[in-house]
Amino acid sequence: MAYTITGRKCGTVRFIPDENGNIQSEQVSMKSRVTSTPLESGADINDHVIKDPKRFNISGTIIGGTSATEVLTAMRDKRDILTYTGRARIDNLVITSLSFDYGAKNKTGCTFKSIFQQVEITSAEVVEV
């Protein structure tokens, strides 16, 4: 199975096991916050749920060269809007954290960890009055 991270500005990084690397773990995190209003009796009324944006973590290995690290770094630096396709498929992501570990076990590549956050894309609408 090939895993891909596709950006609108920076192109695509493909992870193909036994060729250029792989994704070792995917983690999706969804949180919500509940607002509350205290009453004089000491109880709280919960009156609204706010969904936080999805967070998505991946870790993997890059084999043979620096092209994937350069593209991932460019995606982060240019604030590219990304689509991840693997076991999960998530659109409208931005990289909020990216780290590389250049250990001795992988002399031509590295391991990496990336944290993404899903963004909501909106546009203005013009209405004649």
Coordinates of C-alpha atoms in Angstrom, one line a residue:
M1 CA 0.0 0.0 0.0
A2 CA 1.3 3.4 -0.9
Y3 CA 0.8 6.4 1.4
T4 CA 0.7 9.9 0.0
I5 CA 0.8 13.4 1.2
T6 CA -0.3 15.8 -1.5
G7 CA -0.1 19.6 -1.3
R8 CA -1.6 22.3 -3.4
K9 CA 1.7 24.1 -3.8
C10 CA 4.5 21.7 -3.2
G11 CA 3.5 18.5 -5.0
T12 CA 3.3 15.0 -3.6
V13 CA 5.4 12.8 -1.3
R14 CA 4.7 9.0 -1.8
F15 CA 5.8 6.4 0.7
I16 CA 6.2 3.0 -0.9
P17 CA 7.5 0.3 1.4
D18 CA 10.8 -1.3 0.2
E19 CA 11.4 1.6 -2.2
N20 CA 11.6 5.0 -0.5
G21 CA 10.0 4.5 3.0
N22 CA 6.9 3.8 4.8
I23 CA 4.4 5.2 7.3
Q24 CA 4.6 3.2 10.6
S25 CA 1.7 4.8 12.5
E26 CA -1.3 7.0 12.0
Q27 CA -3.3 8.6 14.8
V28 CA -6.4 10.7 14.5
S29 CA -7.5 12.8 17.5
M30 CA -10.9 14.5 17.8
K31 CA -11.8 16.6 20.8
S32 CA -14.7 18.8 21.9
R33 CA -15.2 21.3 24.6
V34 CA -18.4 21.8 26.5
T35 CA -19.3 25.3 27.8
S36 CA -20.9 25.5 31.2
T37 CA -22.7 28.2 33.1
P38 CA -22.7 28.0 36.9
L39 CA -25.9 28.4 38.9
E40 CA -26.4 29.8 42.4
S41 CA -27.0 26.3 43.7
G42 CA -23.5 25.3 42.6
A43 CA -24.6 23.1 39.7
D44 CA -23.5 23.8 36.1
I45 CA -25.7 24.0 33.0
N46 CA -23.9 22.6 29.9
D47 CA -25.3 24.5 27.0
H48 CA -23.0 24.2 24.0
V49 CA -20.5 21.8 22.5
I50 CA -17.6 23.2 20.5
K51 CA -15.8 20.8 18.2
D52 CA -12.0 21.4 18.0
P53 CA -10.3 20.8 14.7
K54 CA -9.1 17.2 14.0
R55 CA -5.5 16.6 14.7
F56 CA -3.6 13.9 12.8
N57 CA -0.2 12.4 13.7
I58 CA 2.0 10.2 11.5
S59 CA 5.4 8.7 12.0
G60 CA 7.5 6.9 9.4
T61 CA 10.8 6.2 7.7
I62 CA 12.4 7.8 4.7
I63 CA 14.9 5.7 2.8
G64 CA 17.5 6.8 0.3
G65 CA 18.1 10.5 0.0
T66 CA 16.6 13.9 1.0
S67 CA 13.9 14.6 -1.6
A68 CA 11.1 13.6 0.7
T69 CA 12.5 15.6 3.7
E70 CA 12.9 18.6 1.4
V71 CA 9.3 18.4 0.2
L72 CA 7.9 17.9 3.7
T73 CA 9.9 20.9 4.9
A74 CA 8.6 23.0 2.0
M75 CA 5.0 21.9 2.8
R76 CA 5.5 23.2 6.3
D77 CA 7.3 26.4 5.4
K78 CA 4.9 27.4 2.7
R79 CA 1.8 26.5 4.9
D80 CA 0.6 24.2 2.1
I81 CA -3.0 22.8 2.4
L82 CA -2.5 19.0 2.3
T83 CA -4.4 15.8 1.7
Y84 CA -3.2 12.6 3.4
T85 CA -4.1 9.2 1.9
G86 CA -3.2 6.0 3.8
R87 CA -5.4 3.9 6.0
A88 CA -7.2 7.2 6.8
R89 CA -7.9 9.8 4.2
I90 CA -8.1 13.4 5.5
D91 CA -8.3 16.6 3.5
N92 CA -7.5 20.2 4.4
L93 CA -4.5 19.6 6.6
V94 CA -1.6 21.8 7.6
I95 CA 1.6 20.7 9.2
T96 CA 1.9 22.1 12.8
S97 CA 5.0 20.1 13.8
L98 CA 7.6 18.3 11.8
S99 CA 10.7 16.5 13.2
F100 CA 13.4 14.4 11.6
D101 CA 15.7 11.9 13.4
Y102 CA 18.9 11.1 11.5
G103 CA 20.0 8.0 13.4
A104 CA 22.9 5.6 12.6
K105 CA 20.5 2.8 11.6
N106 CA 19.4 4.6 8.4
K107 CA 22.5 6.3 7.0
T108 CA 20.8 7.4 3.7
G109 CA 17.5 8.5 5.2
C110 CA 15.8 9.3 8.5
T111 CA 12.7 8.7 10.6
F112 CA 10.2 11.5 11.0
K113 CA 7.1 12.6 13.0
S114 CA 4.6 15.0 11.8
I115 CA 1.5 16.6 13.4
F116 CA -1.2 18.0 11.2
Q117 CA -4.3 20.0 12.0
Q118 CA -7.4 20.1 9.8
V119 CA -8.4 23.6 8.7
E120 CA -11.7 24.9 7.6
I121 CA -11.6 26.8 4.4
T122 CA -14.2 29.5 3.8
S123 CA -14.8 32.1 1.1
A124 CA -16.6 35.4 1.1
E125 CA -19.9 35.7 -0.7
V126 CA -21.0 39.0 -2.2
V127 CA -24.7 39.7 -2.0
E128 CA -26.3 42.7 -3.8
V129 CA -28.4 44.9 -1.5

